[in-house]
Short mmCIF file of C-alpha atoms in Angstrom, two decimals:
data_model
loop_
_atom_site.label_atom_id
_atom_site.label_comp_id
_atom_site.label_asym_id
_atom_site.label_seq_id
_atom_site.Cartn_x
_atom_site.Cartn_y
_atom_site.Cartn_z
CA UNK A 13 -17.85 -95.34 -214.97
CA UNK A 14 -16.66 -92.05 -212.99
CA UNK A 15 -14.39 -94.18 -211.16
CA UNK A 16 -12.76 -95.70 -214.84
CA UNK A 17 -12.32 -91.93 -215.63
CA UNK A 18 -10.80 -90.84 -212.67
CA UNK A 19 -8.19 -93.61 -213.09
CA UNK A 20 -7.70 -93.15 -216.30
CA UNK A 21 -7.16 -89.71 -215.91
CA UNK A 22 -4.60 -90.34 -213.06
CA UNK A 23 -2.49 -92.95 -214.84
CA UNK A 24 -2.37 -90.26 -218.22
CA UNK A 25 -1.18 -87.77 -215.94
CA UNK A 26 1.38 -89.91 -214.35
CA UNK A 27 2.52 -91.27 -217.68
CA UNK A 28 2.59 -87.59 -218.95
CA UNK A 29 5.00 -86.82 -215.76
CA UNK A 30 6.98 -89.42 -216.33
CA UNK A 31 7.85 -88.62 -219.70
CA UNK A 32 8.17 -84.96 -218.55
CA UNK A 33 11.06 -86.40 -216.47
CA UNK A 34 12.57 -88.73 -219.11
CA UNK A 35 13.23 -85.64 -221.52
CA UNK A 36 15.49 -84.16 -219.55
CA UNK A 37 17.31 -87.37 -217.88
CA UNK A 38 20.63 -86.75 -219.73
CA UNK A 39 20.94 -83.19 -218.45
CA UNK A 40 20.08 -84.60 -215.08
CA UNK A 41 23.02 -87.10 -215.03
CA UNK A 42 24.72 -84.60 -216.51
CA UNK A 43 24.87 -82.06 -213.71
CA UNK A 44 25.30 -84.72 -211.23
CA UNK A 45 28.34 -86.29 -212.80
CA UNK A 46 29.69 -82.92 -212.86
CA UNK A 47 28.82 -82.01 -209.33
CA UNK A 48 30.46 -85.64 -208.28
CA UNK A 49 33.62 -85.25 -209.97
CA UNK A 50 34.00 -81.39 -209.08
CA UNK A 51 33.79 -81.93 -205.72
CA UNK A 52 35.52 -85.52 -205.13
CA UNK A 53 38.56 -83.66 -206.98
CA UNK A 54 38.61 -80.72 -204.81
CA UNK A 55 38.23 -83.16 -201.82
CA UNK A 56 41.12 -85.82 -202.74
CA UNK A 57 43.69 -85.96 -200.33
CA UNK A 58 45.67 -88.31 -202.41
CA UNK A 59 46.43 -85.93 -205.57
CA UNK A 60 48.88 -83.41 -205.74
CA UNK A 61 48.35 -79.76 -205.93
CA UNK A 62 49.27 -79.80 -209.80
CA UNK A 63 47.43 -82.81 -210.46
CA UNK A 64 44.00 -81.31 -208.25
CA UNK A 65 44.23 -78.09 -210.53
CA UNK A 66 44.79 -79.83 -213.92
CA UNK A 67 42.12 -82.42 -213.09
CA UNK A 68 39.54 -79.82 -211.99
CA UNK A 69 40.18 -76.98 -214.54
CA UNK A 70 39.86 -80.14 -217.15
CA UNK A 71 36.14 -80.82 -215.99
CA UNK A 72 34.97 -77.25 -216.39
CA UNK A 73 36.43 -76.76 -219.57
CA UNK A 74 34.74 -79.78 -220.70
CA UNK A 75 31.59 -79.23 -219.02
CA UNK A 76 31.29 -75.36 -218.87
CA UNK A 77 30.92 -72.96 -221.96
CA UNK A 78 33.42 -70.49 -220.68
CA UNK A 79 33.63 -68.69 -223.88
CA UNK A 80 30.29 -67.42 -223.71
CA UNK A 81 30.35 -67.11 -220.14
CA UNK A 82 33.30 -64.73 -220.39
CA UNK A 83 31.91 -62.54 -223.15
CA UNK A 84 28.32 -62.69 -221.43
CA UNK A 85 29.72 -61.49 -218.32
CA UNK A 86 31.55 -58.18 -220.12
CA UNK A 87 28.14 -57.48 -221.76
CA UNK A 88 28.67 -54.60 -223.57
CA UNK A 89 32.24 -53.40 -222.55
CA UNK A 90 32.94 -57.04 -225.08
CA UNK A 91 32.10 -55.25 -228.34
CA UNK A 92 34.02 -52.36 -227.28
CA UNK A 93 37.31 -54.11 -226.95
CA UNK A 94 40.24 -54.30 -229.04
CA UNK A 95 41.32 -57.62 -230.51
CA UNK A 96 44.39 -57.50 -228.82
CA UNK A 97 42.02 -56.32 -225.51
CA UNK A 98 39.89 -59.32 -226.20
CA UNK A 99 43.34 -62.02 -226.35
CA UNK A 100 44.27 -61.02 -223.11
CA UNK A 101 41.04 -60.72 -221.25
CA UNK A 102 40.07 -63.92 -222.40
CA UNK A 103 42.91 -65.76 -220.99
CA UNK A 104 43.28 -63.83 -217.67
CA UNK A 105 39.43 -64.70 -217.66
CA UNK A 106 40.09 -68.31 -217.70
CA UNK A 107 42.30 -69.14 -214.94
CA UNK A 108 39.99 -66.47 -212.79
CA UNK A 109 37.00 -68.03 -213.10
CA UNK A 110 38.18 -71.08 -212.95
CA UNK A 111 40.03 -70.39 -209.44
CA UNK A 112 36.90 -69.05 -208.20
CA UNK A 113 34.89 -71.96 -209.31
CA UNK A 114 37.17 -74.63 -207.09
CA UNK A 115 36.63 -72.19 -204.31
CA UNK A 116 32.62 -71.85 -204.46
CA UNK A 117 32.42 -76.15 -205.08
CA UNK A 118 35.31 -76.57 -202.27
CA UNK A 119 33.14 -75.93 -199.47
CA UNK A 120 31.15 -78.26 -199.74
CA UNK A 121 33.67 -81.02 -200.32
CA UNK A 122 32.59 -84.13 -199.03
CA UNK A 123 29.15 -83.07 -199.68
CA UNK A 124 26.99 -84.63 -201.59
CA UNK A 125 24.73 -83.04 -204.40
CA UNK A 126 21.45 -84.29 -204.75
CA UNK A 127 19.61 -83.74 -208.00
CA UNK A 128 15.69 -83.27 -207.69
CA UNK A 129 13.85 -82.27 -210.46
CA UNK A 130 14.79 -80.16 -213.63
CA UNK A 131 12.66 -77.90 -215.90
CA UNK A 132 12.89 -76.56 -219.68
CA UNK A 133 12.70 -72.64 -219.20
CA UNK A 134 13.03 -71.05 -222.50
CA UNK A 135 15.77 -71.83 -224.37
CA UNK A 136 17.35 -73.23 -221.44
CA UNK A 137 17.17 -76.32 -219.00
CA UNK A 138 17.31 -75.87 -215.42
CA UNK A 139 17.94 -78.58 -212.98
CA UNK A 140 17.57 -78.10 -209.35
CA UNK A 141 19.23 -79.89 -206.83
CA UNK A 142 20.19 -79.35 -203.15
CA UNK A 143 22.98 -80.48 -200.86
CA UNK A 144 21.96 -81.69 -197.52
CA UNK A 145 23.90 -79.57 -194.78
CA UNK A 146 26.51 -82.20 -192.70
CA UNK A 147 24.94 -83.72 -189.43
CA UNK A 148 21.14 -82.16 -190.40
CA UNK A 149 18.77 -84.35 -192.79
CA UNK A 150 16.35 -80.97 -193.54
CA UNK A 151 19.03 -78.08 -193.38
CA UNK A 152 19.52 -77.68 -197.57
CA UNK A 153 21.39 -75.24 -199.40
CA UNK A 154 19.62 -75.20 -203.34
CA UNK A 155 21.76 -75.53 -206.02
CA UNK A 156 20.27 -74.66 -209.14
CA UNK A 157 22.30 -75.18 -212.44
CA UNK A 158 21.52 -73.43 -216.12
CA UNK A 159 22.14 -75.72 -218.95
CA UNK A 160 21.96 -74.66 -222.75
CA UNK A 161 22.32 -76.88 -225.77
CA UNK A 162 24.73 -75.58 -228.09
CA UNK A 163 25.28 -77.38 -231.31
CA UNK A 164 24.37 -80.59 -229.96
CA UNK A 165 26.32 -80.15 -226.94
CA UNK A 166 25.10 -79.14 -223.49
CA UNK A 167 26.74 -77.37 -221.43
CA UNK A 168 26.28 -75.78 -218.17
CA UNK A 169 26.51 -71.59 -218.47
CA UNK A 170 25.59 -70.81 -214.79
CA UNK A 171 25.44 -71.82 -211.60
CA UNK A 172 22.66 -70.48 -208.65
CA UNK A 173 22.89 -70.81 -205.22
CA UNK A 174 20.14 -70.35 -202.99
CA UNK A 175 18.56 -67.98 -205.61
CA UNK A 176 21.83 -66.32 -206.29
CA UNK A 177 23.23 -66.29 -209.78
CA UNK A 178 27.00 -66.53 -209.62
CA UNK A 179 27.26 -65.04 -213.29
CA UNK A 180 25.12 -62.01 -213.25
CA UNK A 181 27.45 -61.29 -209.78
CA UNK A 182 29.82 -61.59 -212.01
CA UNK A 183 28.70 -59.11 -214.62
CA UNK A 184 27.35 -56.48 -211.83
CA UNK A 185 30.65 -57.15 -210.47
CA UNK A 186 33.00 -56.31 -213.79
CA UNK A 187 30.36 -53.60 -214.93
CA UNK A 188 30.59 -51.82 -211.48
CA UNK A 189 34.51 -52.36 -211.40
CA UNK A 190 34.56 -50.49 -215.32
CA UNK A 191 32.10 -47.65 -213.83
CA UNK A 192 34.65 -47.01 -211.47
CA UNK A 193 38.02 -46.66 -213.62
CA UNK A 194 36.84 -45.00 -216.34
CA UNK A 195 35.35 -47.83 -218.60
CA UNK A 196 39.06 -48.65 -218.88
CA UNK A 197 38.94 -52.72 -219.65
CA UNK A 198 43.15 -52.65 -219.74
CA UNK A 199 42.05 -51.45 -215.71
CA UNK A 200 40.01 -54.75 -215.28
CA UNK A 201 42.68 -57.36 -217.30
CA UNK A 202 45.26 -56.00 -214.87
CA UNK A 203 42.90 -56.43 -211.71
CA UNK A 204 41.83 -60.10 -212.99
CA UNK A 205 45.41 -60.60 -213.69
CA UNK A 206 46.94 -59.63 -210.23
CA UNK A 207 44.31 -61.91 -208.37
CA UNK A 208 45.39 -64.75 -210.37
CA UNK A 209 49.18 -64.11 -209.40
CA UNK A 210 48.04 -64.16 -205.87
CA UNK A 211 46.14 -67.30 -205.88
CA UNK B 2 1.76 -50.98 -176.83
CA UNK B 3 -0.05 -48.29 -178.29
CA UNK B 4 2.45 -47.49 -180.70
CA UNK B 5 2.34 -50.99 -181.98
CA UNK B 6 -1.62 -51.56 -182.36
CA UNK B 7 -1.33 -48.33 -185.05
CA UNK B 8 1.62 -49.64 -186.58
CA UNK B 9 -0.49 -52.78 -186.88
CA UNK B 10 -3.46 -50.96 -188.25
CA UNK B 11 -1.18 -48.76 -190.71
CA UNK B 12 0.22 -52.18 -192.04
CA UNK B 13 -3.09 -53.73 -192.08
CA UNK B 14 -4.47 -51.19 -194.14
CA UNK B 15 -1.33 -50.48 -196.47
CA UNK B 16 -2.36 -54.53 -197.11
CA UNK B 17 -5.67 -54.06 -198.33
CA UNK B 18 -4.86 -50.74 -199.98
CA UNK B 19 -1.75 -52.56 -201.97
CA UNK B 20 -3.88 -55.59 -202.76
CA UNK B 21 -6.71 -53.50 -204.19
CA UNK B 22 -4.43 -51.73 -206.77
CA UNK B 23 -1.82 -54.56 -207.21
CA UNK B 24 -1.76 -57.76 -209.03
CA UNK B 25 0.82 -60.37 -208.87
CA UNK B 26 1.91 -59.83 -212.56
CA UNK B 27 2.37 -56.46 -211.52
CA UNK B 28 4.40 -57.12 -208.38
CA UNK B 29 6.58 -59.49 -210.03
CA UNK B 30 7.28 -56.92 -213.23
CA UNK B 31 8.37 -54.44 -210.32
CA UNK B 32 10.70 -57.29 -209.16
CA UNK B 33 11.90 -57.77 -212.42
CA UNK B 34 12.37 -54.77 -213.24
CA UNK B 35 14.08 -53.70 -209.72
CA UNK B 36 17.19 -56.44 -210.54
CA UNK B 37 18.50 -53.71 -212.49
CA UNK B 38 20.90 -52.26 -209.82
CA UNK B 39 19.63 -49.12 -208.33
CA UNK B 40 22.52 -47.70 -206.39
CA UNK B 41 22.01 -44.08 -206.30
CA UNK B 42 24.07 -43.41 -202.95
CA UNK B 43 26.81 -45.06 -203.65
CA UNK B 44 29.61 -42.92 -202.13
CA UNK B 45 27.82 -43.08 -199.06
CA UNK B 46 27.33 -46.81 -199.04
CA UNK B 47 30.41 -47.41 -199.87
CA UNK B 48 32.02 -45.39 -196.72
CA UNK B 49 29.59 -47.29 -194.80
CA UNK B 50 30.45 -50.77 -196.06
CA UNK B 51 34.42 -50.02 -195.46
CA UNK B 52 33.22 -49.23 -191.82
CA UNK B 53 31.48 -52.14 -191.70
CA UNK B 54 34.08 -54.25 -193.55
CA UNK B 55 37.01 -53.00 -190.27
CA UNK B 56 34.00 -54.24 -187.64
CA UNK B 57 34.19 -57.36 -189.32
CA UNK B 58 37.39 -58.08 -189.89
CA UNK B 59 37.94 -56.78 -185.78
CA UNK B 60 34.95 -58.57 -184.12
CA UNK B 61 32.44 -60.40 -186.03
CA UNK B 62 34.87 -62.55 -188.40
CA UNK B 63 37.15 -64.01 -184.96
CA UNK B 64 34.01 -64.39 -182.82
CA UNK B 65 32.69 -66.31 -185.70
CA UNK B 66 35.56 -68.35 -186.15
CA UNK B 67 35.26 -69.45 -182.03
CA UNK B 68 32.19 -69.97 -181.98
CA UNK B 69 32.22 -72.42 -184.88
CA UNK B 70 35.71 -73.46 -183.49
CA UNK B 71 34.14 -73.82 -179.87
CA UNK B 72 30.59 -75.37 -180.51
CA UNK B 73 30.60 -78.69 -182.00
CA UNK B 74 28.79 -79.02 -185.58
CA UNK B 75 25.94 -80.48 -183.49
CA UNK B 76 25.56 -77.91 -181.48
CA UNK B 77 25.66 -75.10 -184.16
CA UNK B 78 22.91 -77.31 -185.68
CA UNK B 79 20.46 -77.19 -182.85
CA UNK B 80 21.22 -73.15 -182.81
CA UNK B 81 20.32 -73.09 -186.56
CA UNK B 82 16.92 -75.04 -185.87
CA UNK B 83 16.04 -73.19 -182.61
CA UNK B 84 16.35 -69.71 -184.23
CA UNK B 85 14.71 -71.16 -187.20
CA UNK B 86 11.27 -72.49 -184.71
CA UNK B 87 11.89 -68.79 -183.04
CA UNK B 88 10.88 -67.18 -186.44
CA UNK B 89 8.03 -69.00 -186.96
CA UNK B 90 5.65 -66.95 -184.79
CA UNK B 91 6.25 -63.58 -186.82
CA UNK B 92 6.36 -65.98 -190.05
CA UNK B 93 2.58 -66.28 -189.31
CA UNK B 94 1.77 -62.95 -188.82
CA UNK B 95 3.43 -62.51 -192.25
CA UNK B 96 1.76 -65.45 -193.95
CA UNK B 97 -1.62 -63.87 -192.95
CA UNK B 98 -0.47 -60.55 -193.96
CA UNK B 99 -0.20 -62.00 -197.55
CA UNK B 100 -3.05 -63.37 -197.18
CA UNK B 101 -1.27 -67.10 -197.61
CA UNK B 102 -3.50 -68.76 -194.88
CA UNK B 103 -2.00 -72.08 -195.61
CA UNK B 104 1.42 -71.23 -195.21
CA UNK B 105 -0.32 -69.53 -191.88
CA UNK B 106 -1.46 -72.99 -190.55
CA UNK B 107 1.80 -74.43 -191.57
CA UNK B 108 3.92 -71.94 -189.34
CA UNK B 109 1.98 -72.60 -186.50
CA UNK B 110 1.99 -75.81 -186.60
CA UNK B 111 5.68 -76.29 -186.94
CA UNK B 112 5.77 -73.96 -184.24
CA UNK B 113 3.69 -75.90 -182.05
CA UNK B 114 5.33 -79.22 -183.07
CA UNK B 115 8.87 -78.39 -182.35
CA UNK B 116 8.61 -76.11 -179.50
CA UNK B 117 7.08 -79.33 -178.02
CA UNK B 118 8.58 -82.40 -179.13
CA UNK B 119 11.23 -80.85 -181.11
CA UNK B 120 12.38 -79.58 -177.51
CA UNK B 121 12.62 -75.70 -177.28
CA UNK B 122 12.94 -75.87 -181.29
CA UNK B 123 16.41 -77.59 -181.10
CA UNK B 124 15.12 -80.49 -183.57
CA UNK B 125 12.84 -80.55 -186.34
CA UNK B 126 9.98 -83.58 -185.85
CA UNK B 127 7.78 -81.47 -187.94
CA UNK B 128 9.92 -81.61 -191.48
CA UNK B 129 9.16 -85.54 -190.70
CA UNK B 130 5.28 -85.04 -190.67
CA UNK B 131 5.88 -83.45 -194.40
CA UNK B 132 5.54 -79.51 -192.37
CA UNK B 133 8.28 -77.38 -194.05
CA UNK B 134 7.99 -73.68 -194.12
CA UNK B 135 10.94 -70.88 -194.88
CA UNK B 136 10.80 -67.79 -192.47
CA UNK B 137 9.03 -64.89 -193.96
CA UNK B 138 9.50 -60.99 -192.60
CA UNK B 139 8.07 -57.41 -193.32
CA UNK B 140 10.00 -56.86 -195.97
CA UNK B 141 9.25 -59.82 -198.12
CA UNK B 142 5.06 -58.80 -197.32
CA UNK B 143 5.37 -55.47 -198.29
CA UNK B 144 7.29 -56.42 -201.34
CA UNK B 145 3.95 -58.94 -202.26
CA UNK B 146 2.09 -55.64 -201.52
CA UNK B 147 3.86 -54.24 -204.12
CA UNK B 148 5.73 -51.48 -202.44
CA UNK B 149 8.92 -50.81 -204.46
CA UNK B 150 12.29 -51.83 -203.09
CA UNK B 151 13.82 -48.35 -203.50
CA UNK B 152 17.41 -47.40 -203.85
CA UNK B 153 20.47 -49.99 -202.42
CA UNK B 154 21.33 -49.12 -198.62
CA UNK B 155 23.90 -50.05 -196.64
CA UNK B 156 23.54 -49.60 -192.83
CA UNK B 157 26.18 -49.39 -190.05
CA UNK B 158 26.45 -52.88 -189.03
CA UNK B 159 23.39 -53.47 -190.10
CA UNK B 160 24.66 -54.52 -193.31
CA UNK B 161 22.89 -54.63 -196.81
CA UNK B 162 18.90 -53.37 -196.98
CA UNK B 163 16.95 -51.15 -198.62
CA UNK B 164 13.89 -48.66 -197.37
CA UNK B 165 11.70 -51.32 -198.10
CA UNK B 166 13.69 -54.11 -196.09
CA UNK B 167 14.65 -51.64 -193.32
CA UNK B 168 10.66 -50.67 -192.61
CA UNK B 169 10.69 -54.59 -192.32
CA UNK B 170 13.21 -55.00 -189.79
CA UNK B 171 11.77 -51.77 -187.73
CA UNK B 172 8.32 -53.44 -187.99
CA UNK B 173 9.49 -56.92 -186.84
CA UNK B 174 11.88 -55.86 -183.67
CA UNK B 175 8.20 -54.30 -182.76
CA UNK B 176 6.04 -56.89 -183.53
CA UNK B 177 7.32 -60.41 -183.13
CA UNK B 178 5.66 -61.86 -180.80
CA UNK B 179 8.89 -63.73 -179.28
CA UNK B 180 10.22 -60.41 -178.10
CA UNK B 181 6.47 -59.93 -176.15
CA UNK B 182 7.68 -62.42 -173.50
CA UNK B 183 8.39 -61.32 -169.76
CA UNK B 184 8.59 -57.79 -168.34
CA UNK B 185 10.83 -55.47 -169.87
CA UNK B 186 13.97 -56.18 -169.17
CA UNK B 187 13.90 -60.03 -169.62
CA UNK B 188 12.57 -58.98 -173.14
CA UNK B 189 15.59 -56.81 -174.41
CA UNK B 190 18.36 -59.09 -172.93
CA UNK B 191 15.88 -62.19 -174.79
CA UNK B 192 16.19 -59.54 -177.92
CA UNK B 193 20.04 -58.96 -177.58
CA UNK B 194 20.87 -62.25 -177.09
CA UNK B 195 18.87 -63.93 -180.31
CA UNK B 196 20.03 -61.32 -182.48
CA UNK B 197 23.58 -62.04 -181.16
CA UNK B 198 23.06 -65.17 -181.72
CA UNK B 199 21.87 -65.14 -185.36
CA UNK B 200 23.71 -62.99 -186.41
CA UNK B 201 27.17 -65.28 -185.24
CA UNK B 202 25.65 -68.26 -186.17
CA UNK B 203 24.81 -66.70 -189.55
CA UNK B 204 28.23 -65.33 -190.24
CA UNK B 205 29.96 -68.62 -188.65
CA UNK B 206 28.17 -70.69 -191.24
CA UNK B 207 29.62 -67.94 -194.27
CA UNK B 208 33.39 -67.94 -193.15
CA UNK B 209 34.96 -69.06 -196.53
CA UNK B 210 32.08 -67.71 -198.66
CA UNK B 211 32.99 -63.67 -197.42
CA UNK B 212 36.38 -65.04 -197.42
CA UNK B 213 36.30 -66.21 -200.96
CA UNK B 214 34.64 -63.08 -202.16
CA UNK B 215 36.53 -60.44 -200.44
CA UNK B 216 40.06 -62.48 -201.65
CA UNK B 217 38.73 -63.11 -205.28
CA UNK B 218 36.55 -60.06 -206.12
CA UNK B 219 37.25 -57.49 -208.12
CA UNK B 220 35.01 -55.27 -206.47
CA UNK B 221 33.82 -56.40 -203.09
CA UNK B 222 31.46 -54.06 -202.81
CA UNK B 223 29.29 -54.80 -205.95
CA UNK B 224 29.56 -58.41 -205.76
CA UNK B 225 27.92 -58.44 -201.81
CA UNK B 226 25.49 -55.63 -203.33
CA UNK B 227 24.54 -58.43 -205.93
CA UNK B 228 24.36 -60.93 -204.01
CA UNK B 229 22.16 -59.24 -201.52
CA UNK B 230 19.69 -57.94 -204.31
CA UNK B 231 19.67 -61.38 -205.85
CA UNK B 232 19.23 -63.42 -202.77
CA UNK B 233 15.92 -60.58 -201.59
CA UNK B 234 14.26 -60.92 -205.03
CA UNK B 235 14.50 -64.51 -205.22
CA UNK B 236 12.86 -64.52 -201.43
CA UNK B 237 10.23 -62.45 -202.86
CA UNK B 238 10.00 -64.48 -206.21
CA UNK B 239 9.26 -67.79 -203.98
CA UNK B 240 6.63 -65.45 -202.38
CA UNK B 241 4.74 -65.10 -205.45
CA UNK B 242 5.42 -68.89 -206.85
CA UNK B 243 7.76 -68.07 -209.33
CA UNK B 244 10.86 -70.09 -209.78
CA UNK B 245 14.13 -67.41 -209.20
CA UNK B 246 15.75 -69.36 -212.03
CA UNK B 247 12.75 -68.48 -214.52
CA UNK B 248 12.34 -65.17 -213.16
CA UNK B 249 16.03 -64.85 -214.14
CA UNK B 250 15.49 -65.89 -217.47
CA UNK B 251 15.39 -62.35 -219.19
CA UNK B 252 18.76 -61.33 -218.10
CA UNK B 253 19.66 -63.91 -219.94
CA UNK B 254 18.10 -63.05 -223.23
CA UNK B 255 20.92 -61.23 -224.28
CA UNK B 256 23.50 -64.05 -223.71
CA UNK B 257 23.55 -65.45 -226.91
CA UNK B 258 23.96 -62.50 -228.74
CA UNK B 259 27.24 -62.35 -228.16
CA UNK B 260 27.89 -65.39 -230.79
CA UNK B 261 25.41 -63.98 -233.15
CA UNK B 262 26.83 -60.28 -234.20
CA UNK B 263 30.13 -60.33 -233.14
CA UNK B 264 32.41 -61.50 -236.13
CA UNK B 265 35.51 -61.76 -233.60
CA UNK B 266 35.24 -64.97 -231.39
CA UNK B 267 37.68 -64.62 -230.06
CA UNK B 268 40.96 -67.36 -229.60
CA UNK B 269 40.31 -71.01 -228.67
CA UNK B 270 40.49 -71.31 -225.20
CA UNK B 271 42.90 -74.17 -224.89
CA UNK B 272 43.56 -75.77 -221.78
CA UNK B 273 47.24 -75.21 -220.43
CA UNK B 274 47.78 -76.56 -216.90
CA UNK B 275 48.70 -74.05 -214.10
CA UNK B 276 51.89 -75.39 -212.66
#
């Protein structure tokens, strides 16, 4: 009788894991499609340049919500801002993070990112994966990647690496940048804008 | 010797004193609370990190860049899991220290294991018998002691710390028992050479990473100050079994805000293609 119970209990909790899993299977296959064609783009040595840029800065806008990634990362220096402020540092935005994106993914082209588990943490979904250093089958570096379902679309609003949140760099970055010129956000569009002339 | 048996008994009973008046909840709302940047000295750690930044660029970057030209990825990857095995001996001490006598058994074990048939540390049988275990220091147990972090610090080539993680790094040149090996002066050539060592093979394995941020960041300085903060509170979240990603989760409360009260969206972001 103790014995029936014990199994029974085992095969409820495995069931109840299993579904556990199944709910968040599409944000799973998400992320790894993502990861996949993000880095097998970066790594191509048969597209051009032009063709390597358009293809990658394609996939994020498709798979990244940049717009509220760019105001998030402002914080409150966003509601401050002119319309015209706002038009500008939007764009320049853009083709920064996206620049900085291929060069975070691009080192570990040829790589290959392993998805492991994800979790539902509160309004978002986070799915944890790792990438298995080359040559090594224990070295890992964790990835773990933010999801959050926006009118029945999800998309992925940040991006940590061994514990490391790229996007609040980001925002200690900009807010510590503002500190230092006077709050001046014209200060930051040109800075944003002269790294993307260089790259 | 002596100095290092009351060092010992000052940490041992800073342990019991912490763990008497601290509980996790609390040490993790100190966490929390610490990601809000606290950089009072920033003038001065910024002169510092310039210095440090010319050292770099000088010495540490090219020797880097040899020795990961020079060794073989193989090689670098027996390095990597030989000064991994070496910090399992003062991993234990920590382990006990926060009273995580699992993890304690663990260390040793791996220790043991690869010292032995993982020859000298250089491979890693002991991942295989399901034994994995992530180096823990001073800093990260007086952090689960809940001592506060204190103000942002950057040393001369040092790098990055804080008081807290400095008193580590003090207590751990003293303590680990690696560096107790041999007489004297076999000990501080063993002690220059591993922390030679690490520290290349760290910075050899970050090449495009610093690269990538000093080339792309509009303030170098903050965004190594971040990710130095971030990376040291997610050590310590792991030490108190909290996901970093959760623990994360209430900068992110005001994210969507941003859509809710703010009437201007902004444009469409279409996509143009850069030439």
């Amino acid at each position: 009788m103790k014995l029936i119970k014990i199994l029974l209990t085992i095969s409820l909790l495995s069931l109840m894991s299993s579904f556990a899993h199944a709910d968040f299977e599409a944000e799973e296959k998400f992320v790894s499609s993502f990861a996949d064609n993000a880095i097998n783009i970066l790594g191509s040595d048969t597209l051009s340049n032009a063709d390597r840029s358009s293809q990658f800065t394609d996939l994020v806008m498709r798979s990244i919500d940049i717009n509220l990634i760019s105001k998030f990362v402002l914080s409150k220096f966003w509601k401050a801002a002119s319309d015209e402020q706002k038009t500008e540092y939007l764009e320049a935005f853009k083709e920064y993070f996206i620049a900085s994106y291929a060069s975070k993914l691009d080192q570990y082209s040829g790589e290959k990112v392993v998805v492991i588990s994800s979790e539902a943490s509160k309004k978002y979904v986070i799915v944890k994966s790792h990438i298995v250093r080359d040559g090594t089958d224990t070295l890992k570096i964790e990835l773990d990647w933010r999801l959050l379902n926006r009118d029945g679309e999800t998309k992925i609003i940040d991006l940590n690496i061994e514990g490391i949140s790229l996007i609040i760099a980001q925002r200690e970055e900009f807010q510590s940048f503002l500190n230092n010129h006077d709050n001046d956000l014209d200060a930051l569009i040109d800075k944003l804008k002269s790294i993307n002339t260089k790259n | 010797m002596k100095s290092k048996l009351v060092l010992l008994f000052v940490l041992l009973s800073l342990s019991i004193s912490g763990c008497a008046s601290i509980t996790k909840d609390e040490v993790l709302a100190e966490n929390i609370a610490t990601q809000k940047v606290s950089d009072p000295l920033e003038p001065f750690n910024r002169m510092v990190f310039s210095f440090n930044n010319v050292f770099d660029k000088y010495a540490l970057r090219p020797v880097a860049i040899l020795y990961r030209g020079v060794l073989p990825e193989f090689a670098r990857n027996r390095i990597t899991y030989a000064l991994n095995n070496l910090s399992m001996p003062i991993t234990t001490i920590n382990n006990i220290l926060q009273f995580e006598f699992g993890k304690a058994g663990i260390s040793t074990a791996r220790f043991v294991i690869n010292s032995t048939i993982g020859i000298l540390g250089f491979f890693d049988p002991a991942a295989y018998f399901g034994l994995e275990a992530s180096s823990e220091d001073f800093g990260q147990t007086l952090a689960v002691w809940g001592i506060p972090k204190g103000p942002y610090l950057v040393l001369p080539l040092l790098g990055p710390s804080s008081p807290r993680d400095f008193t580590g790094l003090l207590s751990t040149s003293l303590l680990d028992p690696t560096y107790q090996i041999g007489n004297t002066a076999n000990r501080e050539l063993f002690r220059y050479y591993k922390m030679g060592t690490s520290t290349v093979n760290f910075r050899s394995e970050n090449i495009e990473l610093f690269d990538d941020l000093q080339n792309n960041s509009v303030d170098y300085y903050a965004a190594v100050r971040s990710f130095y903060n971030q990376s040291r509170n997610s050590q310590v979240s792991d030490n108190l079994e909290v996901s970093p990603s959760v623990n994360q989760d209430n900068l992110f409360n005001d994210f969507e805000e941003f859509d809710l009260d703010d009437t201007y969206i902004g444009p469409d972001i279409s996509i143009d293609y850069p030439e």
